[in-house]
Amino acid sequence: MWYANAMSETITVTLTGPAAEAVEGLVARGEYPTAEAAVADAVLQLAEDPDGLAPEWTAEIRRRMAEHEANPDSAISSDELRARLAARFDAKR
């Protein structure tokens, strides 16, 4: 979601390395018209959700917490949780 609101102030930021490459990729794929628009959107999203959780993640967390409260035996160990998260992370690479 790109916000086209006029800014009252201007801030100059220099990105290097992977961050610069990511922004360039977003613009090259046409997801944003400019690097400035991509960075502005990222900052606004961070301001709206400082924990970095998308609304669907928050909803899923709440659903699973309610599921667990209804059935406490559904809990998994912290080791199992780490293994599952690592597998999901590796699958997305």
PDB file of C-alpha atoms in Angstrom:
ATOM      1  CA  MET A   1       0.000   0.000   0.000  1.00  0.00           C
ATOM      2  CA  TRP A   2       1.592   3.230  -1.127  1.00  0.00           C
ATOM      3  CA  TYR A   3       0.660   6.502   0.528  1.00  0.00           C
ATOM      4  CA  ALA A   4       0.738   9.499  -1.786  1.00  0.00           C
ATOM      5  CA  ASN A   5       0.264  12.115   0.944  1.00  0.00           C
ATOM      6  CA  ALA A   6       2.386  15.227   0.718  1.00  0.00           C
ATOM      7  CA  MET A   7       5.122  15.415   3.311  1.00  0.00           C
ATOM      8  CA  SER A   8       5.584  18.471   5.482  1.00  0.00           C
ATOM      9  CA  GLU A   9       9.278  17.730   5.928  1.00  0.00           C
ATOM     10  CA  THR A  10      11.978  16.088   3.875  1.00  0.00           C
ATOM     11  CA  ILE A  11      14.427  13.561   5.308  1.00  0.00           C
ATOM     12  CA  THR A  12      17.308  12.174   3.297  1.00  0.00           C
ATOM     13  CA  VAL A  13      18.255   8.547   3.924  1.00  0.00           C
ATOM     14  CA  THR A  14      21.037   6.574   2.270  1.00  0.00           C
ATOM     15  CA  LEU A  15      20.547   2.832   1.888  1.00  0.00           C
ATOM     16  CA  THR A  16      23.364   0.458   1.031  1.00  0.00           C
ATOM     17  CA  GLY A  17      23.803  -3.253   0.534  1.00  0.00           C
ATOM     18  CA  PRO A  18      20.800  -5.577   0.838  1.00  0.00           C
ATOM     19  CA  ALA A  19      18.424  -2.772   1.873  1.00  0.00           C
ATOM     20  CA  ALA A  20      19.255  -0.753  -1.253  1.00  0.00           C
ATOM     21  CA  GLU A  21      18.951  -3.866  -3.416  1.00  0.00           C
ATOM     22  CA  ALA A  22      15.554  -4.686  -1.931  1.00  0.00           C
ATOM     23  CA  VAL A  23      14.230  -1.192  -2.644  1.00  0.00           C
ATOM     24  CA  GLU A  24      15.646  -1.258  -6.179  1.00  0.00           C
ATOM     25  CA  GLY A  25      13.943  -4.625  -6.725  1.00  0.00           C
ATOM     26  CA  LEU A  26      10.573  -3.288  -5.562  1.00  0.00           C
ATOM     27  CA  VAL A  27      10.832  -0.397  -8.001  1.00  0.00           C
ATOM     28  CA  ALA A  28      12.094  -2.604 -10.845  1.00  0.00           C
ATOM     29  CA  ARG A  29       9.122  -4.962 -10.391  1.00  0.00           C
ATOM     30  CA  GLY A  30       6.782  -1.985 -10.552  1.00  0.00           C
ATOM     31  CA  GLU A  31       5.519  -2.380  -6.998  1.00  0.00           C
ATOM     32  CA  TYR A  32       6.428   1.248  -6.291  1.00  0.00           C
ATOM     33  CA  PRO A  33       6.956   4.170  -8.654  1.00  0.00           C
ATOM     34  CA  THR A  34      10.109   5.364  -6.865  1.00  0.00           C
ATOM     35  CA  ALA A  35      12.545   4.342  -4.160  1.00  0.00           C
ATOM     36  CA  GLU A  36      11.195   7.183  -2.033  1.00  0.00           C
ATOM     37  CA  ALA A  37       7.662   5.750  -2.267  1.00  0.00           C
ATOM     38  CA  ALA A  38       8.882   2.275  -1.251  1.00  0.00           C
ATOM     39  CA  VAL A  39      10.774   3.568   1.779  1.00  0.00           C
ATOM     40  CA  ALA A  40       7.927   5.885   2.801  1.00  0.00           C
ATOM     41  CA  ASP A  41       5.477   2.972   2.687  1.00  0.00           C
ATOM     42  CA  ALA A  42       7.793   0.783   4.772  1.00  0.00           C
ATOM     43  CA  VAL A  43       8.195   3.486   7.405  1.00  0.00           C
ATOM     44  CA  LEU A  44       4.436   4.105   7.584  1.00  0.00           C
ATOM     45  CA  GLN A  45       3.743   0.383   7.896  1.00  0.00           C
ATOM     46  CA  LEU A  46       6.303   0.139  10.690  1.00  0.00           C
ATOM     47  CA  ALA A  47       4.693   3.103  12.464  1.00  0.00           C
ATOM     48  CA  GLU A  48       1.273   1.436  12.186  1.00  0.00           C
ATOM     49  CA  ASP A  49       2.552  -1.955  13.351  1.00  0.00           C
ATOM     50  CA  PRO A  50       5.747  -1.537  15.404  1.00  0.00           C
ATOM     51  CA  ASP A  51       5.880  -5.247  16.214  1.00  0.00           C
ATOM     52  CA  GLY A  52       6.130  -5.976  12.512  1.00  0.00           C
ATOM     53  CA  LEU A  53       3.213  -8.383  12.528  1.00  0.00           C
ATOM     54  CA  ALA A  54       0.838  -8.278   9.607  1.00  0.00           C
ATOM     55  CA  PRO A  55      -2.845  -8.237  10.627  1.00  0.00           C
ATOM     56  CA  GLU A  56      -3.293 -11.798   9.371  1.00  0.00           C
ATOM     57  CA  TRP A  57      -0.477 -12.978  11.665  1.00  0.00           C
ATOM     58  CA  THR A  58      -2.066 -11.250  14.636  1.00  0.00           C
ATOM     59  CA  ALA A  59      -5.409 -12.877  13.822  1.00  0.00           C
ATOM     60  CA  GLU A  60      -3.748 -16.282  13.470  1.00  0.00           C
ATOM     61  CA  ILE A  61      -1.943 -15.890  16.800  1.00  0.00           C
ATOM     62  CA  ARG A  62      -5.194 -14.971  18.530  1.00  0.00           C
ATOM     63  CA  ARG A  63      -7.005 -17.905  16.898  1.00  0.00           C
ATOM     64  CA  ARG A  64      -4.350 -20.359  18.024  1.00  0.00           C
ATOM     65  CA  MET A  65      -4.293 -18.944  21.546  1.00  0.00           C
ATOM     66  CA  ALA A  66      -8.069 -19.408  21.802  1.00  0.00           C
ATOM     67  CA  GLU A  67      -7.698 -22.920  20.390  1.00  0.00           C
ATOM     68  CA  HIS A  68      -5.103 -23.743  23.034  1.00  0.00           C
ATOM     69  CA  GLU A  69      -7.204 -22.274  25.842  1.00  0.00           C
ATOM     70  CA  ALA A  70     -10.083 -24.510  24.725  1.00  0.00           C
ATOM     71  CA  ASN A  71      -7.760 -27.552  24.568  1.00  0.00           C
ATOM     72  CA  PRO A  72      -4.606 -27.128  26.712  1.00  0.00           C
ATOM     73  CA  ASP A  73      -3.402 -30.593  25.666  1.00  0.00           C
ATOM     74  CA  SER A  74      -2.754 -29.178  22.182  1.00  0.00           C
ATOM     75  CA  ALA A  75       0.419 -27.452  23.427  1.00  0.00           C
ATOM     76  CA  ILE A  76       3.791 -28.311  21.918  1.00  0.00           C
ATOM     77  CA  SER A  77       7.194 -28.032  23.544  1.00  0.00           C
ATOM     78  CA  SER A  78       9.453 -25.052  22.933  1.00  0.00           C
ATOM     79  CA  ASP A  79      11.861 -27.393  21.115  1.00  0.00           C
ATOM     80  CA  GLU A  80       9.075 -28.492  18.764  1.00  0.00           C
ATOM     81  CA  LEU A  81       8.087 -24.863  18.190  1.00  0.00           C
ATOM     82  CA  ARG A  82      11.671 -23.921  17.333  1.00  0.00           C
ATOM     83  CA  ALA A  83      11.917 -26.859  14.913  1.00  0.00           C
ATOM     84  CA  ARG A  84       8.668 -25.904  13.186  1.00  0.00           C
ATOM     85  CA  LEU A  85       9.656 -22.247  12.900  1.00  0.00           C
ATOM     86  CA  ALA A  86      13.097 -23.151  11.567  1.00  0.00           C
ATOM     87  CA  ALA A  87      11.533 -25.420   8.954  1.00  0.00           C
ATOM     88  CA  ARG A  88       9.139 -22.671   7.819  1.00  0.00           C
ATOM     89  CA  PHE A  89      11.951 -20.124   7.694  1.00  0.00           C
ATOM     90  CA  ASP A  90      14.180 -22.466   5.677  1.00  0.00           C
ATOM     91  CA  ALA A  91      11.313 -23.254   3.279  1.00  0.00           C
ATOM     92  CA  LYS A  92      10.896 -19.555   2.481  1.00  0.00           C
ATOM     93  CA  ARG A  93      14.558 -19.015   1.580  1.00  0.00           C
TER      94      ARG A  93
END
